[in-house]
PDB file of C-alpha atoms in Angstrom:
ATOM      1  CA  MET A  14      17.702   4.011  46.882  1.00  0.00           C
ATOM      2  CA  SER A  15      17.886   0.844  47.476  1.00  0.00           C
ATOM      3  CA  PHE A  16      16.179  -2.550  46.676  1.00  0.00           C
ATOM      4  CA  SER A  17      13.185  -3.866  48.796  1.00  0.00           C
ATOM      5  CA  PRO A  18       9.851  -6.092  48.404  1.00  0.00           C
ATOM      6  CA  LYS A  19       8.313  -2.971  49.394  1.00  0.00           C
ATOM      7  CA  ASN A  20      10.275  -0.692  46.367  1.00  0.00           C
ATOM      8  CA  LEU A  21       9.489  -3.719  44.217  1.00  0.00           C
ATOM      9  CA  ASN A  22       5.957  -3.411  45.265  1.00  0.00           C
ATOM     10  CA  GLN A  23       5.107  -0.031  44.276  1.00  0.00           C
ATOM     11  CA  PHE A  24       6.930  -0.327  40.893  1.00  0.00           C
ATOM     12  CA  ILE A  25       4.553  -3.402  40.088  1.00  0.00           C
ATOM     13  CA  ASN A  26       1.571  -1.321  41.264  1.00  0.00           C
ATOM     14  CA  LYS A  27       2.645   1.827  39.346  1.00  0.00           C
ATOM     15  CA  GLU A  28       3.024  -0.917  36.124  1.00  0.00           C
ATOM     16  CA  ILE A  29      -0.492  -1.833  37.265  1.00  0.00           C
ATOM     17  CA  ASP A  30      -2.190   0.942  37.501  1.00  0.00           C
ATOM     18  CA  THR A  31      -0.244   2.804  33.653  1.00  0.00           C
ATOM     19  CA  LEU A  32      -2.101  -0.914  31.711  1.00  0.00           C
ATOM     20  CA  ASN A  33      -4.871   0.403  33.426  1.00  0.00           C
ATOM     21  CA  GLN A  34      -5.248   2.747  31.995  1.00  0.00           C
ATOM     22  CA  LEU A  35      -4.463   2.093  28.658  1.00  0.00           C
ATOM     23  CA  ARG A  36      -7.063   0.205  28.939  1.00  0.00           C
ATOM     24  CA  LYS A  37      -9.132   4.003  28.283  1.00  0.00           C
ATOM     25  CA  ILE A  38      -7.268   5.402  25.568  1.00  0.00           C
ATOM     26  CA  SER A  39      -9.291   6.400  23.031  1.00  0.00           C
ATOM     27  CA  VAL A  40      -7.445   5.435  19.346  1.00  0.00           C
ATOM     28  CA  PHE A  41      -8.385   8.347  17.265  1.00  0.00           C
ATOM     29  CA  ASN A  42      -7.689   6.804  14.015  1.00  0.00           C
ATOM     30  CA  PHE A  43      -6.121   3.269  12.019  1.00  0.00           C
ATOM     31  CA  LYS A  44      -5.056   4.964   8.189  1.00  0.00           C
ATOM     32  CA  SER A  45      -2.765   3.173   5.347  1.00  0.00           C
ATOM     33  CA  PHE A  46      -1.997   4.341   2.602  1.00  0.00           C
ATOM     34  CA  ASP A  47       0.878   3.189  -0.673  1.00  0.00           C
ATOM     35  CA  LEU A  48       3.505   4.222  -0.705  1.00  0.00           C
ATOM     36  CA  ASP A  49       4.844   5.871  -4.222  1.00  0.00           C
ATOM     37  CA  PHE A  50       8.510   5.917  -4.479  1.00  0.00           C
ATOM     38  CA  SER A  51       7.990   7.056  -8.293  1.00  0.00           C
ATOM     39  CA  ILE A  52       7.274   9.978  -6.815  1.00  0.00           C
ATOM     40  CA  LEU A  53      10.302  10.133  -5.168  1.00  0.00           C
ATOM     41  CA  ARG A  54      13.709  12.097  -5.908  1.00  0.00           C
ATOM     42  CA  ASN A  55      16.989  12.352  -4.959  1.00  0.00           C
ATOM     43  CA  TYR A  56      16.517  16.356  -3.589  1.00  0.00           C
ATOM     44  CA  LYS A  57      17.001  17.355  -0.195  1.00  0.00           C
ATOM     45  CA  ALA A  58      14.208  17.993   2.231  1.00  0.00           C
ATOM     46  CA  ASN A  59      12.834  21.596   1.808  1.00  0.00           C
ATOM     47  CA  THR A  60      12.116  20.836  -2.173  1.00  0.00           C
ATOM     48  CA  VAL A  61      10.683  17.591  -0.843  1.00  0.00           C
ATOM     49  CA  MET A  62       8.410  18.963   1.355  1.00  0.00           C
ATOM     50  CA  LYS A  63       7.142  21.536  -1.051  1.00  0.00           C
ATOM     51  CA  GLU A  64       6.168  19.024  -3.776  1.00  0.00           C
ATOM     52  CA  TYR A  65       4.596  16.593  -0.904  1.00  0.00           C
ATOM     53  CA  HIS A  66       2.933  19.498   0.621  1.00  0.00           C
ATOM     54  CA  ASP A  67       0.097  18.386  -2.023  1.00  0.00           C
ATOM     55  CA  ILE A  68      -0.522  14.779  -1.698  1.00  0.00           C
ATOM     56  CA  LYS A  69      -3.242  14.166   0.454  1.00  0.00           C
ATOM     57  CA  TYR A  70      -1.601  11.837   3.206  1.00  0.00           C
ATOM     58  CA  TYR A  71       1.691  14.249   3.767  1.00  0.00           C
ATOM     59  CA  ILE A  72      -1.473  16.355   4.276  1.00  0.00           C
ATOM     60  CA  ASP A  73      -3.508  14.460   6.778  1.00  0.00           C
ATOM     61  CA  LEU A  74      -0.944  13.521   8.179  1.00  0.00           C
ATOM     62  CA  LYS A  75       0.386  17.836   8.851  1.00  0.00           C
ATOM     63  CA  LYS A  76      -3.071  17.788  11.245  1.00  0.00           C
ATOM     64  CA  ILE A  77      -2.140  15.298  13.549  1.00  0.00           C
ATOM     65  CA  LYS A  78      -1.189  16.754  17.266  1.00  0.00           C
ATOM     66  CA  ASN A  79      -1.101  13.458  18.447  1.00  0.00           C
ATOM     67  CA  PRO A  80       1.268  10.456  19.647  1.00  0.00           C
ATOM     68  CA  VAL A  81       1.189   7.709  16.224  1.00  0.00           C
ATOM     69  CA  ILE A  82       2.741   4.675  16.108  1.00  0.00           C
ATOM     70  CA  TYR A  83       3.273   3.269  13.213  1.00  0.00           C
ATOM     71  CA  PHE A  84       4.875   0.315  10.941  1.00  0.00           C
ATOM     72  CA  PHE A  85       6.137   0.361   7.085  1.00  0.00           C
ATOM     73  CA  LYS A  86       4.078  -2.927   5.467  1.00  0.00           C
ATOM     74  CA  ILE A  87       5.681  -5.190   3.100  1.00  0.00           C
ATOM     75  CA  GLU A  88       2.943  -5.274   0.194  1.00  0.00           C
ATOM     76  CA  SER A  89       5.601  -6.552  -3.017  1.00  0.00           C
ATOM     77  CA  ASP A  90       6.390 -10.331  -2.523  1.00  0.00           C
ATOM     78  CA  HIS A  91      10.115  -9.298  -1.411  1.00  0.00           C
ATOM     79  CA  LYS A  92      11.461 -12.059   0.796  1.00  0.00           C
ATOM     80  CA  GLY A  93      13.001 -10.831   3.531  1.00  0.00           C
ATOM     81  CA  GLU A  94      16.482 -11.712   3.877  1.00  0.00           C
ATOM     82  CA  LYS A  95      17.007  -9.522   0.163  1.00  0.00           C
ATOM     83  CA  ILE A  96      15.734  -6.161   1.728  1.00  0.00           C
ATOM     84  CA  VAL A  97      17.692  -6.596   4.610  1.00  0.00           C
ATOM     85  CA  ALA A  98      20.520  -7.090   2.622  1.00  0.00           C
ATOM     86  CA  SER A  99      19.637  -3.698   0.430  1.00  0.00           C
ATOM     87  CA  LEU A 100      18.748  -1.511   3.644  1.00  0.00           C
ATOM     88  CA  LYS A 101      22.507  -3.361   4.715  1.00  0.00           C
ATOM     89  CA  LYS A 102      23.994  -1.385   2.421  1.00  0.00           C
ATOM     90  CA  ILE A 103      23.495   1.704   2.616  1.00  0.00           C
ATOM     91  CA  LYS A 104      24.961   1.824   5.881  1.00  0.00           C
ATOM     92  CA  THR A 105      29.093   1.531   4.565  1.00  0.00           C
ATOM     93  CA  PRO A 106      30.672   4.263   3.287  1.00  0.00           C
ATOM     94  CA  VAL A 107      30.893   4.233  -0.346  1.00  0.00           C
ATOM     95  CA  HIS A 108      27.083   4.596   0.334  1.00  0.00           C
ATOM     96  CA  GLN A 109      27.138   7.553   2.745  1.00  0.00           C
ATOM     97  CA  GLY A 110      27.229   5.956   5.573  1.00  0.00           C
ATOM     98  CA  ARG A 111      23.221   6.788   6.422  1.00  0.00           C
ATOM     99  CA  HIS A 112      22.151   5.647  10.164  1.00  0.00           C
ATOM    100  CA  CYS A 113      19.639   3.387   9.486  1.00  0.00           C
ATOM    101  CA  PRO A 114      17.532   1.101  12.194  1.00  0.00           C
ATOM    102  CA  LYS A 115      19.664  -1.697  13.796  1.00  0.00           C
ATOM    103  CA  ILE A 116      19.435  -5.150  12.252  1.00  0.00           C
ATOM    104  CA  VAL A 117      20.217  -7.797  14.031  1.00  0.00           C
ATOM    105  CA  GLN A 118      20.668 -11.666  13.054  1.00  0.00           C
ATOM    106  CA  LYS A 119      17.124 -13.186  12.785  1.00  0.00           C
ATOM    107  CA  GLU A 120      15.898 -16.535  13.394  1.00  0.00           C
ATOM    108  CA  SER A 121      13.520 -15.891   9.915  1.00  0.00           C
ATOM    109  CA  TYR A 122      13.076 -12.974   7.976  1.00  0.00           C
ATOM    110  CA  GLU A 123       9.243 -13.939   7.192  1.00  0.00           C
ATOM    111  CA  SER A 124       7.684 -11.286   8.606  1.00  0.00           C
ATOM    112  CA  ARG A 125       6.135  -8.967   6.048  1.00  0.00           C
ATOM    113  CA  ILE A 126       6.346  -5.830   8.359  1.00  0.00           C
ATOM    114  CA  LEU A 127       9.333  -3.915   7.792  1.00  0.00           C
ATOM    115  CA  TYR A 128      10.038  -1.127  10.503  1.00  0.00           C
ATOM    116  CA  VAL A 129       7.559  -0.690  13.694  1.00  0.00           C
ATOM    117  CA  GLY A 130       7.865   3.040  15.615  1.00  0.00           C
ATOM    118  CA  SER A 131       6.545   5.517  17.136  1.00  0.00           C
ATOM    119  CA  VAL A 132       6.467   9.467  17.520  1.00  0.00           C
ATOM    120  CA  ARG A 133       4.790  12.252  20.273  1.00  0.00           C
ATOM    121  CA  LYS A 134       4.501  14.730  17.359  1.00  0.00           C
ATOM    122  CA  ASN A 135       4.979  15.949  14.016  1.00  0.00           C
ATOM    123  CA  ILE A 136       4.840  12.384  12.374  1.00  0.00           C
ATOM    124  CA  SER A 137       5.009  14.308   9.217  1.00  0.00           C
ATOM    125  CA  SER A 138       8.579  14.920   9.422  1.00  0.00           C
ATOM    126  CA  ARG A 139       9.575  11.531  10.821  1.00  0.00           C
ATOM    127  CA  LEU A 140       8.252   9.880   7.553  1.00  0.00           C
ATOM    128  CA  LEU A 141       9.700  12.435   5.862  1.00  0.00           C
ATOM    129  CA  GLN A 142      13.323  11.407   7.582  1.00  0.00           C
ATOM    130  CA  HIS A 143      11.855   7.391   6.573  1.00  0.00           C
ATOM    131  CA  LEU A 144      12.015   8.084   3.324  1.00  0.00           C
ATOM    132  CA  GLY A 145      15.199   9.470   3.051  1.00  0.00           C
ATOM    133  CA  TYR A 146      15.169  13.309   3.219  1.00  0.00           C
ATOM    134  CA  GLY A 147      16.763  13.678   6.939  1.00  0.00           C
ATOM    135  CA  SER A 148      20.190  14.214   7.710  1.00  0.00           C
ATOM    136  CA  GLU A 149      22.076  10.912   7.017  1.00  0.00           C
ATOM    137  CA  LYS A 150      22.509  10.951  10.702  1.00  0.00           C
ATOM    138  CA  THR A 151      19.631  10.664  11.874  1.00  0.00           C
ATOM    139  CA  TYR A 152      18.604   6.580  12.220  1.00  0.00           C
ATOM    140  CA  ALA A 153      15.206   6.205  10.092  1.00  0.00           C
ATOM    141  CA  LEU A 154      15.161   3.263   7.407  1.00  0.00           C
ATOM    142  CA  GLN A 155      16.081   6.138   4.079  1.00  0.00           C
ATOM    143  CA  LEU A 156      14.094   4.627   1.651  1.00  0.00           C
ATOM    144  CA  ILE A 157      14.605   7.015  -0.766  1.00  0.00           C
ATOM    145  CA  HIS A 158      18.493   5.562  -1.107  1.00  0.00           C
ATOM    146  CA  TRP A 159      17.685   1.706  -1.493  1.00  0.00           C
ATOM    147  CA  ALA A 160      13.927   0.686  -1.753  1.00  0.00           C
ATOM    148  CA  LYS A 161      13.057   3.092  -4.955  1.00  0.00           C
ATOM    149  CA  ARG A 162      15.594   0.776  -6.705  1.00  0.00           C
ATOM    150  CA  LEU A 163      15.198  -2.550  -5.358  1.00  0.00           C
ATOM    151  CA  ASN A 164      11.309  -2.004  -6.482  1.00  0.00           C
ATOM    152  CA  LEU A 165       9.530  -2.236  -2.980  1.00  0.00           C
ATOM    153  CA  LYS A 166       5.988  -1.134  -2.934  1.00  0.00           C
ATOM    154  CA  LEU A 167       5.527  -0.780   0.516  1.00  0.00           C
ATOM    155  CA  SER A 168       2.540   0.576   2.527  1.00  0.00           C
ATOM    156  CA  PHE A 169       2.353   3.010   5.567  1.00  0.00           C
ATOM    157  CA  ASN A 170      -0.333   2.536   8.147  1.00  0.00           C
ATOM    158  CA  TYR A 171      -0.519   4.385  11.379  1.00  0.00           C
ATOM    159  CA  ILE A 172      -2.665   4.177  14.691  1.00  0.00           C
ATOM    160  CA  GLU A 173      -3.073   8.209  16.282  1.00  0.00           C
ATOM    161  CA  ILE A 174      -4.285   7.877  19.792  1.00  0.00           C
ATOM    162  CA  ASP A 175      -5.086   9.720  22.326  1.00  0.00           C
ATOM    163  CA  ASN A 176      -2.577  11.588  25.038  1.00  0.00           C
ATOM    164  CA  LYS A 177      -3.664  10.774  28.487  1.00  0.00           C
ATOM    165  CA  CYS A 178      -2.002   8.130  29.799  1.00  0.00           C
ATOM    166  CA  PRO A 179       2.246   8.866  29.742  1.00  0.00           C
ATOM    167  CA  LYS A 180       3.402   5.473  29.134  1.00  0.00           C
ATOM    168  CA  SER A 181       0.594   4.765  25.875  1.00  0.00           C
ATOM    169  CA  LEU A 182       2.572   5.418  23.364  1.00  0.00           C
ATOM    170  CA  GLU A 183       5.323   2.692  24.476  1.00  0.00           C
ATOM    171  CA  TYR A 184       3.403   0.185  25.430  1.00  0.00           C
ATOM    172  CA  LEU A 185       1.922  -0.051  22.080  1.00  0.00           C
ATOM    173  CA  GLU A 186       4.435   0.353  20.149  1.00  0.00           C
ATOM    174  CA  GLU A 187       5.988  -2.386  22.069  1.00  0.00           C
ATOM    175  CA  ALA A 188       2.553  -4.780  21.999  1.00  0.00           C
ATOM    176  CA  ILE A 189       2.650  -3.868  18.132  1.00  0.00           C
ATOM    177  CA  TRP A 190       6.832  -4.994  17.824  1.00  0.00           C
ATOM    178  CA  ASN A 191       5.924  -8.351  19.798  1.00  0.00           C
ATOM    179  CA  TYR A 192       2.794  -9.126  17.420  1.00  0.00           C
ATOM    180  CA  TYR A 193       4.229  -8.258  14.440  1.00  0.00           C
ATOM    181  CA  LYS A 194       8.007  -9.024  14.592  1.00  0.00           C
ATOM    182  CA  PRO A 195       9.418  -6.742  12.299  1.00  0.00           C
ATOM    183  CA  LEU A 196      12.866  -7.363  10.241  1.00  0.00           C
ATOM    184  CA  VAL A 197      14.718  -4.286  11.030  1.00  0.00           C
ATOM    185  CA  GLY A 198      14.343  -1.653  14.165  1.00  0.00           C
ATOM    186  CA  LYS A 199      15.237  -2.596  17.710  1.00  0.00           C
ATOM    187  CA  LYS A 200      13.290  -3.700  19.996  1.00  0.00           C
ATOM    188  CA  PRO A 201      10.978  -1.046  22.133  1.00  0.00           C
ATOM    189  CA  ARG A 202      11.964  -0.484  26.264  1.00  0.00           C
TER     190      ARG A 202
END
Protein backbone atom coordinates (compact mmCIF):
# COMPACT_ATOMS: atom_id res chain seq x y z
CA MET A 1 0.00 0.00 0.00
CA SER A 2 1.43 3.35 -0.98
CA PHE A 3 1.23 6.39 1.23
CA SER A 4 -1.44 8.95 0.49
CA PRO A 5 -3.38 11.57 2.44
CA LYS A 6 -6.41 9.27 2.19
CA ASN A 7 -4.45 6.41 3.84
CA LEU A 8 -3.25 8.74 6.57
CA ASN A 9 -6.80 9.95 7.24
CA GLN A 10 -8.05 6.35 7.38
CA PHE A 11 -5.34 5.51 9.91
CA ILE A 12 -6.13 8.56 12.05
CA ASN A 13 -9.87 7.84 11.97
CA LYS A 14 -9.25 4.24 13.00
CA GLU A 15 -7.11 5.40 15.94
CA ILE A 16 -9.77 7.94 16.98
CA ASP A 17 -12.41 5.18 16.89
CA THR A 18 -10.21 3.05 19.13
CA LEU A 19 -9.71 5.90 21.59
CA ASN A 20 -13.47 6.51 21.68
CA GLN A 21 -13.98 2.82 22.46
CA LEU A 22 -11.55 3.20 25.38
CA ARG A 23 -14.02 5.55 27.03
CA LYS A 24 -16.52 2.70 27.14
CA ILE A 25 -14.34 -0.07 28.58
CA SER A 26 -14.93 -1.33 32.06
CA VAL A 27 -12.30 -1.56 34.74
CA PHE A 28 -13.36 -4.54 36.85
CA ASN A 29 -10.88 -4.41 39.66
CA PHE A 30 -7.95 -2.45 40.93
CA LYS A 31 -6.15 -4.49 43.54
CA SER A 32 -2.82 -4.42 45.28
CA PHE A 33 -0.93 -6.71 47.61
CA ASP A 34 2.52 -6.79 49.16
CA LEU A 35 4.95 -9.40 47.92
CA ASP A 36 6.44 -11.42 50.75
CA PHE A 37 9.88 -12.54 49.63
CA SER A 38 10.46 -14.39 52.89
CA ILE A 39 8.26 -17.25 51.67
CA LEU A 40 10.02 -17.48 48.32
CA ARG A 41 12.59 -20.20 47.88
CA ASN A 42 14.89 -21.20 45.07
CA TYR A 43 12.67 -23.97 43.79
CA LYS A 44 11.47 -25.01 40.40
CA ALA A 45 8.17 -23.51 39.23
CA ASN A 46 6.03 -26.60 39.83
CA THR A 47 7.09 -26.77 43.51
CA VAL A 48 6.45 -23.07 43.96
CA MET A 49 3.02 -23.36 42.36
CA LYS A 50 2.12 -25.99 44.97
CA GLU A 51 3.30 -23.70 47.77
CA TYR A 52 1.45 -20.74 46.29
CA HIS A 53 -1.73 -22.73 45.79
CA ASP A 54 -3.07 -21.69 49.21
CA ILE A 55 -1.98 -18.05 49.16
CA LYS A 56 -5.04 -15.85 48.81
CA TYR A 57 -3.70 -13.40 46.25
CA TYR A 58 -2.46 -16.21 44.03
CA ILE A 59 -5.88 -17.90 44.20
CA ASP A 60 -7.51 -14.57 43.26
CA LEU A 61 -5.16 -14.12 40.30
CA LYS A 62 -5.90 -17.62 39.01
CA LYS A 63 -9.61 -16.70 38.77
CA ILE A 64 -9.01 -13.76 36.42
CA LYS A 65 -9.99 -14.43 32.81
CA ASN A 66 -9.70 -10.88 31.44
CA PRO A 67 -6.67 -8.86 30.35
CA VAL A 68 -4.68 -7.23 33.14
CA ILE A 69 -2.36 -4.26 33.36
CA TYR A 70 0.00 -4.52 36.31
CA PHE A 71 2.91 -2.74 37.96
CA PHE A 72 5.38 -3.38 40.72
CA LYS A 73 5.63 -0.49 43.20
CA ILE A 74 8.72 -0.02 45.37
CA GLU A 75 7.58 0.21 48.99
CA SER A 76 10.99 0.22 50.70
CA ASP A 77 13.42 3.13 50.86
CA HIS A 78 15.85 1.70 48.29
CA LYS A 79 17.25 4.13 45.75
CA GLY A 80 16.43 3.52 42.11
CA GLU A 81 20.09 3.32 41.07
CA LYS A 82 20.78 0.55 43.58
CA ILE A 83 17.75 -1.43 42.44
CA VAL A 84 18.71 -1.18 38.77
CA ALA A 85 22.34 -2.10 39.53
CA SER A 86 21.18 -5.24 41.40
CA LEU A 87 18.95 -6.27 38.52
CA LYS A 88 21.76 -5.76 36.00
CA LYS A 89 23.97 -8.22 37.88
CA ILE A 90 21.73 -11.22 37.21
CA LYS A 91 21.93 -10.67 33.46
CA THR A 92 25.57 -11.77 33.48
CA PRO A 93 26.63 -15.40 32.79
CA VAL A 94 27.94 -15.72 36.37
CA HIS A 95 24.36 -15.22 37.58
CA GLN A 96 22.72 -17.64 35.13
CA GLY A 97 22.36 -15.00 32.39
CA ARG A 98 18.67 -14.60 33.10
CA HIS A 99 16.58 -12.55 30.68
CA CYS A 100 15.36 -9.38 32.36
CA PRO A 101 13.40 -6.37 31.20
CA LYS A 102 15.19 -3.73 29.20
CA ILE A 103 17.33 -1.44 31.29
CA VAL A 104 17.95 1.94 29.72
CA GLN A 105 20.00 4.83 31.00
CA LYS A 106 17.63 7.20 32.80
CA GLU A 107 17.86 10.91 33.42
CA SER A 108 16.29 10.22 36.80
CA TYR A 109 15.84 7.16 38.98
CA GLU A 110 13.21 8.81 41.15
CA SER A 111 10.28 6.66 40.02
CA ARG A 112 8.84 4.41 42.72
CA ILE A 113 7.49 2.07 40.05
CA LEU A 114 9.84 -0.72 39.11
CA TYR A 115 8.01 -2.16 36.11
CA VAL A 116 4.74 -1.83 34.17
CA GLY A 117 3.36 -4.70 32.10
CA SER A 118 0.23 -6.26 30.69
CA VAL A 119 -1.05 -9.69 29.88
CA ARG A 120 -4.07 -10.84 27.88
CA LYS A 121 -4.58 -13.94 30.02
CA ASN A 122 -3.07 -15.98 32.82
CA ILE A 123 -1.80 -13.21 35.11
CA SER A 124 -0.96 -15.81 37.79
CA SER A 125 1.62 -17.46 35.52
CA ARG A 126 3.08 -14.10 34.55
CA LEU A 127 3.53 -13.20 38.22
CA LEU A 128 5.38 -16.48 38.81
CA GLN A 129 7.68 -15.63 35.90
CA HIS A 130 8.41 -12.21 37.40
CA LEU A 131 9.08 -13.84 40.75
CA GLY A 132 11.78 -15.83 38.95
CA TYR A 133 10.15 -19.23 38.58
CA GLY A 134 9.95 -19.32 34.82
CA SER A 135 12.58 -20.16 32.28
CA GLU A 136 15.74 -18.07 32.43
CA LYS A 137 15.00 -17.30 28.77
CA THR A 138 11.67 -15.62 29.65
CA TYR A 139 11.93 -11.86 29.94
CA ALA A 140 10.76 -11.13 33.48
CA LEU A 141 11.96 -9.37 36.63
CA GLN A 142 13.41 -12.63 38.08
CA LEU A 143 12.85 -11.25 41.59
CA ILE A 144 13.88 -14.32 43.61
CA HIS A 145 17.35 -14.08 42.07
CA TRP A 146 18.12 -10.56 43.31
CA ALA A 147 15.35 -8.70 45.18
CA LYS A 148 15.26 -11.05 48.16
CA ARG A 149 18.98 -10.46 48.88
CA LEU A 150 18.41 -6.73 48.59
CA ASN A 151 15.50 -6.99 51.06
CA LEU A 152 13.43 -5.04 48.56
CA LYS A 153 9.80 -4.42 49.52
CA LEU A 154 7.40 -4.39 46.59
CA SER A 155 3.67 -4.34 46.05
CA PHE A 156 1.99 -5.92 43.05
CA ASN A 157 -0.78 -3.72 41.66
CA TYR A 158 -3.15 -4.77 38.92
CA ILE A 159 -6.15 -3.58 36.98
CA GLU A 160 -8.48 -6.07 35.35
CA ILE A 161 -10.19 -4.68 32.25
CA ASP A 162 -12.82 -5.94 29.87
CA ASN A 163 -11.86 -7.28 26.49
CA LYS A 164 -14.33 -5.38 24.28
CA CYS A 165 -11.74 -3.09 22.71
CA PRO A 166 -8.80 -5.06 21.29
CA LYS A 167 -6.35 -2.16 21.54
CA SER A 168 -7.41 -1.04 25.02
CA LEU A 169 -4.73 -3.07 26.75
CA GLU A 170 -1.92 -1.48 24.75
CA TYR A 171 -3.27 2.07 25.08
CA LEU A 172 -3.83 1.81 28.82
CA GLU A 173 -0.45 0.18 29.43
CA GLU A 174 1.25 2.96 27.48
CA ALA A 175 -0.66 5.63 29.44
CA ILE A 176 0.31 4.08 32.79
CA TRP A 177 3.92 3.64 31.63
CA ASN A 178 4.09 7.30 30.52
CA TYR A 179 2.59 8.47 33.82
CA TYR A 180 4.86 6.43 36.13
CA LYS A 181 8.04 6.18 34.01
CA PRO A 182 9.15 2.88 35.59
CA LEU A 183 12.79 2.13 36.35
CA VAL A 184 13.00 -0.84 33.97
CA GLY A 185 11.18 -2.23 30.96
CA LYS A 186 10.71 -0.96 27.46
CA LYS A 187 8.16 1.66 26.62
CA PRO A 188 5.02 0.01 25.17
CA ARG A 189 4.28 0.23 21.42
